[in-house]
XYZ file of C-alpha atoms in Angstrom:
681
model
C 112.383 -1.366 122.265
C 114.929 -3.807 121.354
C 113.594 -6.967 119.823
C 115.559 -8.479 122.565
C 114.065 -6.540 125.707
C 110.988 -7.078 124.186
C 111.881 -11.064 124.440
C 113.426 -10.374 128.061
C 109.702 -8.580 128.765
C 108.047 -10.821 127.683
C 109.417 -13.952 129.317
C 109.829 -12.075 132.922
C 106.018 -11.714 132.382
C 106.207 -15.347 131.675
C 107.678 -16.818 134.694
C 105.778 -14.204 136.732
C 102.669 -15.304 135.172
C 103.554 -19.004 135.653
C 104.195 -18.294 139.580
C 100.969 -16.557 140.506
C 98.805 -20.022 138.746
C 101.519 -22.330 140.727
C 100.811 -20.288 144.050
C 96.875 -20.261 143.171
C 97.138 -24.263 143.403
C 98.560 -24.296 146.373
C 95.766 -25.302 149.169
C 95.056 -22.320 151.694
C 97.209 -23.146 155.035
C 95.332 -23.803 158.110
C 95.152 -21.000 160.575
C 97.236 -21.660 163.511
C 95.175 -21.079 166.707
C 97.613 -22.916 169.433
C 101.548 -22.845 169.518
C 103.069 -25.862 171.951
C 106.707 -26.102 173.003
C 108.191 -29.127 174.131
C 110.085 -28.412 176.453
C 108.782 -25.761 177.423
C 111.816 -24.383 179.413
C 115.278 -24.792 179.202
C 118.043 -24.956 181.307
C 121.458 -24.732 179.944
C 125.526 -24.456 180.185
C 127.323 -22.260 178.269
C 128.632 -24.682 175.408
C 125.785 -27.022 175.814
C 122.853 -27.747 173.627
C 119.667 -28.874 174.296
C 116.192 -30.433 171.805
C 113.945 -28.523 171.142
C 110.323 -28.974 169.150
C 107.332 -26.415 168.594
C 104.306 -27.665 167.065
C 101.281 -25.725 166.031
C 97.474 -26.690 166.297
C 94.307 -25.691 164.627
C 91.097 -24.610 165.919
C 89.894 -28.053 165.892
C 93.213 -29.167 167.373
C 94.399 -30.888 165.828
C 97.614 -30.383 164.512
C 99.158 -28.809 161.179
C 101.827 -30.452 158.978
C 104.880 -28.212 158.605
C 103.448 -25.001 159.299
C 105.264 -21.352 158.895
C 107.252 -20.477 161.566
C 108.963 -17.932 162.490
C 111.965 -17.815 165.914
C 113.495 -15.156 167.468
C 116.202 -15.257 170.611
C 119.106 -12.737 171.885
C 122.086 -12.932 169.354
C 125.414 -14.007 171.275
C 123.346 -15.322 173.924
C 121.272 -18.034 172.321
C 121.649 -19.793 168.551
C 119.127 -21.823 166.978
C 119.439 -24.278 164.373
C 117.342 -27.313 163.542
C 115.732 -28.144 166.577
C 118.587 -26.802 168.822
C 119.439 -24.686 171.062
C 122.830 -24.048 171.828
C 123.663 -21.784 175.180
C 126.419 -18.673 174.026
C 126.013 -16.788 177.452
C 125.476 -16.927 181.062
C 121.350 -15.262 181.766
C 118.262 -15.866 182.011
C 116.498 -15.414 178.186
C 113.506 -16.059 176.233
C 113.124 -17.501 172.466
C 109.521 -16.947 171.066
C 108.105 -18.407 167.516
C 105.331 -17.192 166.108
C 103.297 -18.464 163.563
C 103.341 -16.744 160.236
C 99.652 -15.926 159.057
C 97.413 -13.988 157.265
C 96.760 -10.681 156.977
C 94.159 -9.073 159.188
C 95.302 -12.396 161.133
C 95.422 -12.770 165.461
C 99.057 -13.174 166.561
C 99.831 -16.594 167.886
C 103.196 -17.045 169.640
C 104.971 -19.115 172.825
C 107.349 -18.037 174.293
C 110.106 -20.682 175.735
C 112.488 -19.019 178.614
C 116.084 -20.316 178.812
C 118.025 -19.973 182.040
C 121.804 -20.590 181.273
C 124.962 -20.495 183.510
C 128.517 -20.872 182.432
C 130.228 -24.109 183.778
C 132.499 -24.298 186.539
C 135.573 -22.915 186.837
C 138.974 -25.417 186.677
C 141.937 -22.810 186.061
C 143.055 -19.620 187.427
C 146.231 -17.944 185.499
C 146.919 -14.353 186.824
C 149.276 -12.286 184.067
C 150.974 -8.972 185.285
C 151.122 -5.614 183.032
C 154.963 -4.834 182.137
C 158.017 -3.784 184.421
C 159.125 -4.878 187.634
C 157.465 -3.626 191.005
C 159.096 -1.514 192.243
C 158.368 0.698 195.316
C 156.333 3.077 194.789
C 154.787 1.515 191.714
C 151.295 -0.113 190.663
C 151.402 -2.816 188.167
C 148.242 -4.359 187.473
C 147.109 -8.112 187.625
C 144.564 -9.746 185.716
C 142.794 -13.035 185.752
C 142.176 -15.445 183.226
C 139.502 -18.669 184.057
C 138.778 -21.649 182.258
C 136.245 -24.077 182.268
C 136.730 -28.434 181.917
C 136.950 -28.171 178.163
C 138.954 -25.634 177.608
C 137.023 -22.292 176.798
C 137.216 -18.663 178.778
C 135.229 -17.888 180.421
C 135.156 -13.650 180.088
C 136.547 -11.332 182.408
C 133.294 -9.854 183.223
C 131.392 -12.711 184.440
C 134.930 -13.221 186.399
C 134.265 -12.520 189.656
C 138.053 -12.489 191.854
C 138.734 -11.831 195.166
C 142.425 -10.768 195.813
C 144.988 -11.050 198.967
C 148.076 -10.038 200.101
C 150.372 -12.163 202.351
C 151.611 -8.917 203.884
C 149.421 -5.162 202.891
C 152.131 -3.199 204.478
C 155.009 -4.567 202.271
C 152.619 -4.897 199.394
C 148.780 -4.194 198.661
C 146.444 -5.139 196.176
C 142.625 -3.554 195.489
C 139.648 -4.763 194.584
C 140.359 -4.723 190.512
C 143.893 -6.705 191.323
C 145.894 -3.372 191.102
C 148.935 -4.188 193.322
C 151.295 -0.997 194.614
C 154.540 -1.957 196.449
C 155.597 0.060 199.854
C 158.768 -1.487 201.032
C 161.201 -4.101 199.649
C 160.901 -7.338 200.742
C 159.096 -10.358 199.219
C 155.212 -10.585 198.836
C 152.646 -13.007 197.103
C 149.410 -12.525 196.373
C 146.551 -14.013 195.559
C 143.307 -14.292 193.977
C 140.763 -16.641 194.294
C 137.447 -16.938 191.993
C 134.757 -20.065 192.945
C 137.324 -22.226 194.902
C 139.941 -21.510 192.946
C 143.236 -20.207 193.647
C 146.315 -18.854 191.560
C 149.547 -16.710 192.842
C 151.933 -14.094 192.020
C 155.432 -13.791 194.046
C 157.108 -10.435 193.605
C 160.603 -9.220 195.253
C 160.191 -5.794 195.730
C 163.287 -3.300 194.967
C 163.982 -0.523 196.427
C 163.516 2.748 193.524
C 166.708 3.218 191.803
C 164.076 6.221 189.373
C 165.581 10.068 189.950
C 165.065 11.494 187.179
C 162.062 11.196 184.366
C 161.493 13.229 180.803
C 159.100 13.226 178.226
C 160.330 12.486 174.852
C 157.989 13.186 172.101
C 158.667 13.346 168.362
C 155.846 15.861 168.260
C 154.965 19.330 169.957
C 152.209 20.070 167.445
C 149.600 17.267 166.280
C 145.517 17.649 164.357
C 143.094 15.846 165.880
C 142.978 12.204 165.000
C 146.732 12.346 164.216
C 148.263 9.489 166.797
C 151.524 10.253 169.426
C 153.837 7.528 170.219
C 153.832 8.231 173.968
C 157.912 7.685 174.611
C 159.230 9.034 178.720
C 162.989 8.061 179.705
C 163.407 6.903 183.354
C 167.203 6.850 184.825
C 169.206 6.725 188.018
C 171.495 8.869 190.055
C 174.362 8.561 187.883
C 172.355 9.004 184.749
C 171.970 5.599 183.112
C 168.440 4.751 181.996
C 166.429 2.083 183.858
C 164.217 0.910 181.087
C 162.201 -2.227 183.415
C 160.486 0.451 185.381
C 156.428 0.788 184.289
C 155.401 4.610 183.514
C 152.190 5.680 183.708
C 150.774 8.398 181.953
C 147.796 10.996 182.192
C 146.592 13.736 180.607
C 144.953 17.554 181.626
C 143.474 19.688 179.044
C 142.793 23.523 178.168
C 139.938 23.369 175.305
C 139.766 26.084 173.237
C 136.408 26.499 174.103
C 135.047 26.000 177.361
C 131.590 25.884 176.735
C 131.972 23.017 173.728
C 133.892 21.372 175.487
C 132.898 17.450 175.590
C 133.695 14.793 178.617
C 135.933 13.144 177.558
C 138.651 15.043 174.963
C 141.741 12.590 174.334
C 142.852 9.205 174.109
C 145.240 7.737 176.414
C 146.021 3.168 175.102
C 148.613 1.457 175.323
C 151.508 3.897 175.203
C 149.325 6.149 172.250
C 147.971 9.537 172.792
C 145.747 11.164 169.746
C 143.495 14.204 170.816
C 140.362 14.270 169.831
C 139.244 17.673 170.226
C 141.244 21.399 169.722
C 142.968 22.068 172.691
C 146.109 22.109 175.059
C 146.950 18.778 176.551
C 149.891 18.170 178.945
C 150.865 14.726 178.358
C 152.281 14.071 182.272
C 154.258 10.483 182.603
C 154.850 9.371 186.576
C 157.020 6.640 187.879
C 157.226 5.606 191.365
C 156.192 8.961 192.493
C 158.958 11.172 190.005
C 156.632 13.378 187.675
C 157.744 14.772 184.290
C 155.645 16.660 181.190
C 154.622 17.750 178.649
C 152.449 20.574 176.952
C 150.864 19.673 173.632
C 148.930 21.743 171.090
C 145.979 19.809 168.852
C 144.906 21.808 166.046
C 141.193 21.665 164.359
C 141.489 18.578 161.828
C 139.189 19.578 158.856
C 137.803 17.499 156.588
C 134.793 18.396 155.481
C 133.998 18.645 152.008
C 130.386 19.480 149.890
C 128.299 16.588 148.843
C 125.856 16.978 145.326
C 123.356 14.317 144.030
C 124.178 13.989 140.543
C 121.453 11.340 139.363
C 118.804 9.203 140.370
C 117.663 5.496 139.940
C 113.837 5.866 141.383
C 112.658 2.722 142.816
C 109.528 3.226 145.557
C 107.535 0.970 144.883
C 109.273 -1.323 146.916
C 112.317 -1.506 149.466
C 115.416 -1.622 147.864
C 118.647 -3.746 149.602
C 121.730 -4.279 147.738
C 124.015 -3.209 144.444
C 126.592 -3.350 142.892
C 128.324 -1.683 139.549
C 131.020 -2.920 137.124
C 132.303 -2.041 133.476
C 130.502 -4.372 131.120
C 132.287 -6.439 128.223
C 130.208 -3.202 126.015
C 131.988 -0.752 127.409
C 129.568 0.488 128.976
C 128.578 1.055 133.209
C 125.805 -0.758 134.860
C 124.772 -1.483 138.332
C 122.472 -4.681 139.085
C 119.721 -3.953 141.583
C 118.015 -6.121 144.086
C 114.661 -5.384 146.589
C 113.985 -6.833 150.351
C 110.575 -8.202 150.158
C 109.602 -7.286 146.195
C 108.528 -10.673 145.376
C 111.767 -11.456 144.125
C 112.644 -8.989 141.554
C 116.294 -7.066 140.490
C 116.820 -4.423 137.877
C 119.316 -3.640 136.324
C 120.920 -0.271 135.341
C 122.681 1.521 133.066
C 124.951 4.483 134.813
C 127.026 5.112 132.470
C 125.510 8.553 132.673
C 125.664 9.021 136.317
C 123.187 11.910 135.743
C 120.580 10.052 134.310
C 120.453 6.574 135.707
C 118.505 4.206 133.022
C 116.614 1.034 134.122
C 117.826 -1.694 130.842
C 115.957 -4.995 132.129
C 114.491 -6.670 134.786
C 115.239 -10.237 136.242
C 112.213 -11.756 138.616
C 113.635 -15.143 141.084
C 111.821 -17.206 143.148
C 111.939 -15.534 146.088
C 110.852 -12.754 148.578
C 113.992 -10.725 149.884
C 117.028 -10.528 147.034
C 119.393 -9.190 150.187
C 122.404 -9.252 148.097
C 123.825 -8.844 145.138
C 127.491 -9.383 143.428
C 129.118 -8.723 140.257
C 132.530 -10.930 139.180
C 135.324 -8.406 139.230
C 136.013 -9.482 135.509
C 132.249 -8.501 134.958
C 131.710 -12.262 133.546
C 129.066 -13.045 135.696
C 126.316 -11.511 138.252
C 124.605 -13.389 141.564
C 121.313 -12.727 142.986
C 120.878 -14.277 146.512
C 117.514 -15.731 147.161
C 115.088 -16.171 150.626
C 111.839 -16.989 151.096
C 111.967 -19.185 148.435
C 107.561 -20.550 148.002
C 109.094 -23.992 148.023
C 111.706 -23.028 150.596
C 114.452 -24.208 148.141
C 116.729 -20.696 147.850
C 120.147 -20.785 146.686
C 121.280 -18.372 144.830
C 120.984 -17.318 141.358
C 123.756 -17.340 138.385
C 123.381 -14.610 135.630
C 125.013 -14.460 132.000
C 126.731 -10.721 131.423
C 127.458 -11.341 128.156
C 125.011 -8.753 127.105
C 125.309 -7.015 129.810
C 122.041 -4.421 129.614
C 120.353 -7.480 129.185
C 121.356 -10.453 131.255
C 120.067 -13.596 131.072
C 119.913 -17.311 133.712
C 123.142 -19.173 133.017
C 122.641 -21.525 136.761
C 120.788 -21.758 140.021
C 122.667 -23.360 142.583
C 121.045 -24.305 145.916
C 123.716 -27.319 147.362
C 124.378 -27.049 151.075
C 122.017 -23.434 150.182
C 118.633 -23.943 150.480
C 118.243 -22.514 154.330
C 118.407 -18.952 152.254
C 121.236 -16.531 151.104
C 121.816 -13.185 152.976
C 124.686 -12.259 151.984
C 127.561 -12.755 149.030
C 131.106 -12.293 147.753
C 132.243 -13.324 144.221
C 135.930 -13.777 142.854
C 136.164 -14.090 139.022
C 136.187 -18.088 140.302
C 135.061 -18.925 142.711
C 131.437 -17.966 144.776
C 131.206 -17.508 148.260
C 127.495 -17.679 149.414
C 126.108 -17.240 153.247
C 123.949 -20.027 153.971
C 120.819 -19.710 156.426
C 122.792 -17.888 158.530
C 125.141 -20.439 159.267
C 128.403 -21.318 157.424
C 129.716 -20.407 154.150
C 130.043 -22.708 150.548
C 132.081 -22.295 148.107
C 131.097 -22.516 145.300
C 133.098 -23.000 141.408
C 131.802 -20.768 139.322
C 134.529 -20.913 136.719
C 131.565 -22.918 134.197
C 128.710 -20.732 134.869
C 126.571 -23.114 133.272
C 127.644 -25.451 135.878
C 128.451 -24.323 138.668
C 129.969 -27.216 141.370
C 130.290 -27.509 144.877
C 133.544 -26.778 146.101
C 134.067 -26.233 150.014
C 132.662 -24.925 152.724
C 134.024 -23.122 156.409
C 131.725 -23.672 159.324
C 132.329 -22.080 162.559
C 131.099 -23.738 166.199
C 129.071 -22.302 167.579
C 128.427 -19.408 165.647
C 126.357 -17.517 163.860
C 127.750 -15.486 160.140
C 126.210 -12.619 158.511
C 128.824 -11.297 155.885
C 131.880 -12.701 154.380
C 135.143 -10.897 152.270
C 137.892 -12.061 151.036
C 141.067 -11.085 149.849
C 144.018 -12.156 149.304
C 143.425 -15.886 149.631
C 141.686 -14.971 152.869
C 138.662 -15.238 153.698
C 137.093 -12.237 156.979
C 133.879 -13.016 157.783
C 131.299 -11.303 160.865
C 129.562 -13.624 163.154
C 128.022 -12.052 165.216
C 128.950 -12.744 169.109
C 131.918 -14.525 168.055
C 132.848 -11.414 166.044
C 135.392 -11.536 162.943
C 136.554 -15.446 161.656
C 139.663 -15.359 159.443
C 140.278 -18.696 157.626
C 142.746 -19.264 154.782
C 140.383 -20.226 151.873
C 143.529 -20.517 149.603
C 146.483 -17.927 150.668
C 148.569 -21.103 151.856
C 150.595 -19.351 154.518
C 148.597 -21.794 157.149
C 148.208 -24.307 154.964
C 144.524 -23.640 153.587
C 142.265 -24.501 150.380
C 139.757 -23.718 148.696
C 138.249 -27.247 149.466
C 140.080 -26.934 153.091
C 139.896 -23.562 154.796
C 142.129 -22.987 157.431
C 141.225 -21.231 160.044
C 143.905 -18.259 161.050
C 142.621 -16.622 163.906
C 138.414 -14.825 165.358
C 138.196 -11.741 167.064
C 134.694 -10.589 169.065
C 133.862 -6.800 169.071
C 132.693 -5.819 173.110
C 129.142 -5.527 171.338
C 128.994 -9.101 170.055
C 127.214 -7.816 167.151
C 129.388 -8.423 164.263
C 127.405 -7.327 161.174
C 129.344 -6.165 158.398
C 132.807 -6.659 157.774
C 135.627 -4.601 155.425
C 139.510 -6.076 155.067
C 141.805 -3.008 154.185
C 145.041 -2.440 153.981
C 146.770 0.847 154.761
C 149.498 2.122 151.887
C 151.209 4.290 153.655
C 151.470 2.361 156.968
C 151.193 -1.486 155.837
C 148.997 -1.625 158.802
C 145.910 -4.497 157.892
C 143.286 -2.685 159.364
C 139.141 -4.532 159.774
C 136.290 -2.391 160.259
C 133.602 -4.149 161.599
C 129.758 -2.992 161.551
C 127.187 -3.613 164.165
C 123.470 -4.330 162.842
C 121.301 -3.725 166.160
C 117.529 -2.603 165.202
C 116.208 -2.447 168.453
C 117.061 1.203 170.485
C 115.990 -0.185 173.910
C 117.446 1.360 176.790
C 118.672 3.737 175.035
C 117.739 7.778 175.354
C 115.856 7.855 171.944
C 114.710 3.984 172.138
C 113.307 4.844 168.052
C 110.519 3.054 166.097
C 111.275 -0.597 166.017
C 109.818 -0.843 162.441
C 112.170 -3.670 161.481
C 109.378 -5.797 163.317
C 106.669 -5.018 160.816
C 108.429 -5.978 157.905
C 109.130 -9.824 159.083
C 104.991 -10.102 158.023
C 103.165 -11.344 154.742
C 104.694 -8.088 153.122
C 106.183 -4.186 153.560
C 103.612 -2.309 153.218
C 104.156 1.238 152.323
C 103.966 4.561 153.678
C 104.208 3.644 157.969
C 106.982 5.745 160.432
C 110.475 5.934 159.766
C 113.376 2.683 160.873
C 115.480 3.252 163.641
C 119.245 1.474 164.339
C 121.809 1.501 166.667
C 125.622 -0.106 166.878
C 128.609 1.345 165.124
C 131.489 0.258 163.600
C 134.438 -1.182 165.190
C 138.168 -0.727 163.981
C 140.691 -3.645 164.371
C 144.742 -3.980 164.186
C 144.674 -6.818 162.595
C 148.364 -6.422 161.389
C 149.676 -9.140 162.997
C 146.776 -11.789 162.674
C 147.926 -13.858 165.466
C 147.262 -10.164 168.074
C 144.515 -7.926 166.653
C 143.615 -5.122 168.842
C 140.768 -3.020 169.217
C 142.091 0.597 168.696
C 139.706 3.191 167.132
C 135.555 3.423 165.842
C 133.093 5.518 163.749
C 130.414 6.249 165.942
C 127.319 7.743 165.605
C 124.510 7.425 169.061
C 121.786 8.124 167.358
C 121.858 5.621 163.722
C 123.065 2.529 163.097
C 126.329 0.988 160.830
C 125.670 -1.060 157.624
C 127.368 -1.957 155.014
C 131.472 -0.219 154.681
C 134.290 0.419 151.956
C 137.535 1.694 152.600
C 139.877 3.357 149.592
C 142.221 5.402 149.065
C 142.087 5.940 152.675
C 138.496 6.978 153.009
C 135.664 5.192 154.111
C 131.904 4.811 152.850
C 129.569 3.886 155.080
C 126.246 3.096 155.003
C 124.875 4.443 158.492
C 121.296 3.230 157.724
C 119.132 5.946 158.993
C 121.979 8.115 160.112
C 122.267 7.649 155.504
C 125.450 8.505 153.667
C 129.017 8.966 155.500
C 132.261 9.746 154.480
C 135.437 9.551 156.732
C 139.150 10.347 156.378
C 140.343 6.987 158.137
C 144.381 7.915 157.011
C 147.488 7.689 159.058
C 147.171 6.009 162.159
C 144.036 5.401 163.882
C 142.508 5.454 167.747
C 139.696 6.713 169.223
C 136.292 7.431 167.640
C 136.798 9.164 164.720
C 133.387 10.958 164.638
C 134.736 13.475 166.646
C 138.191 13.654 165.758
C 136.454 16.018 162.555
C 137.324 12.698 160.157
C 134.290 13.224 158.435
C 134.124 14.614 154.678
C 130.748 14.502 154.024
C 127.394 13.267 155.555
C 124.029 13.008 153.091
C 120.606 12.011 153.836
C 118.686 10.544 151.075
C 115.011 11.834 150.938
C 112.248 11.563 148.634
C 108.164 12.346 149.158
C 107.383 9.824 146.791
C 109.532 6.720 148.930
C 108.459 3.774 149.968
C 108.554 4.702 153.702
C 108.183 9.442 153.010
C 111.866 11.217 153.102
C 113.453 8.430 155.267
C 116.823 7.647 155.187
C 117.977 4.497 155.918
C 120.885 3.958 153.270
C 121.982 0.182 152.903
C 125.073 0.233 150.696
C 127.512 3.029 149.383
C 130.540 2.716 147.428
C 133.328 4.262 145.311
C 132.832 4.123 141.410
C 134.864 6.715 138.711
C 134.784 9.441 140.788
C 131.375 9.512 142.255
C 129.963 7.672 145.335
C 126.917 5.303 144.716
C 124.787 4.564 147.557
C 121.180 2.029 147.922
C 118.523 3.393 149.775
C 116.285 0.873 151.480
C 113.092 3.618 150.664
C 113.764 5.621 147.165
C 116.602 3.412 145.405
C 120.344 4.134 143.851
C 121.334 6.922 144.073
C 124.964 8.602 142.780
C 126.403 11.520 144.461
C 130.134 13.155 143.565
C 132.268 15.237 146.069
C 133.404 19.332 145.539
C 136.991 19.441 145.534
C 138.247 21.058 149.204
C 138.111 25.238 148.398
C 141.115 27.004 150.330
C 140.029 29.054 152.665
C 138.421 32.973 151.196
C 140.442 36.030 152.762
């Protein structure tokens, strides 16, 4: 063992002993016998905030000062922050506070019912599908309701009644679809909660006499996208450009027994086949139809994956990792632990068949959820949650000697609420503070880091942030993705004064992970957004709810495997002002976690679904999992794992021709894809 390694180990042991001694000097906490909330229940409108106080009492009836409490509330419905509750969505909910007690103590909780209603509607506006209302044509109307503060009522929460001034001329159904029957003037009225809006239209005789389908391809692979085009013409052959064309399809599967319920996707004038077979695409315009048959061939992206090496960690849970090439030319990985008393490990991964632990770092934390390294390999960072003094922040490491990092600085300004995720550039560190906002730290001098700026999106909780080309993309649960100019300049933002570009919500309201990707072949900007749903309640397979047990005094070895839910949403963000939800990657019985995309391949940590490697080339529409785009799947297992033989992949990324990933129960793994083999005659 080198002198430097011996000294590093000695310092680590000394720090651990000092922390234990200080902890031993602390007085034993008073057991909580009862919790009381003031008020005992809440009634709020969406967007409103009210105060909430929870007090703890001992068996003698005396109030306990500064009790250790945890709170839980439905994400996307309620936001808890500094003794206040903000309503985000209407419904009947419950906030539960629990006292952190010693091992074996009976749980003490208090539940606060919360009723949330929508504010009164003050405005209603109608938008129509593009095209002209010719006889025989159906156009859809959408109602948009707004409140006095300008906020919008979600469409699903808006109950609208529809009425036509002359149903024999143009009728409207309960969903706002208007069908024209004969020429003349008509008014369609929408009403919701006493607020009305009208759409006036003159119906014209349909001039269409013929229709042709014009497709560039008659044969595609599953997942490839066709741009649908049809030409309507008058009797004299001139085109009718303003008639809306309705598309549908029929399907003949390759295998009638194995064919799923939904086989293809029609969306915004695009079509893709989810499964192989023959598809008859049907175009219709006012009773005139045309068709064309398209063959969908199987896409076979499969490649064999082989494990090349292990950096085994089984005595604690493993969290995040980050690889880098050190100043000495060798490759390393910084690996964090979850519930591991603040330990992080340094591994030499130059030989991916034999990763070697070179050192360890101990910080005051219960969880090091995230670790990162600057692109130039100059510094590394450990996030801290659950510090003994409740002052969390980040620990910055000097990587000049990469095998044995040394402490450069700690930084906790505006970060005492705990840091769950981070993103490092060479000059700045973006650190998520208490799930509320991200703080930007100037790390040009890692021994003297400085507060540089921050961004806090209103009424939103944040989980992750990723920065590309001076634009910060953050995943913020029910708000969805929040996109901010932090130095790009096109929208006027700087590090010191970030400027909001746009937001885009996902359908799940559980936006947890984000990765922005620029596709070279198409020039499109895709955002890959991962859900995190640790409860499977209400699903056919409800899972084990194991994660609830992780928030005790310390995770316990053994037990049952963890389960999860949620999936990866894919957003076309090429035009930041008009993003589109276009595709997804969804495996129903598992849940999504961290994502990296490189060279049109997605490396997805899919929790109990293991490592998923997916082809994301070309234009994307539909569910990639159904389109045979999966290249490889690997579920790590270890009989000696923290939870034996239980896959729960936290992070995955490509590294010099290999794939590195961490498993919650068994540490760091290295794997490699084999070259695709040709067919054997």
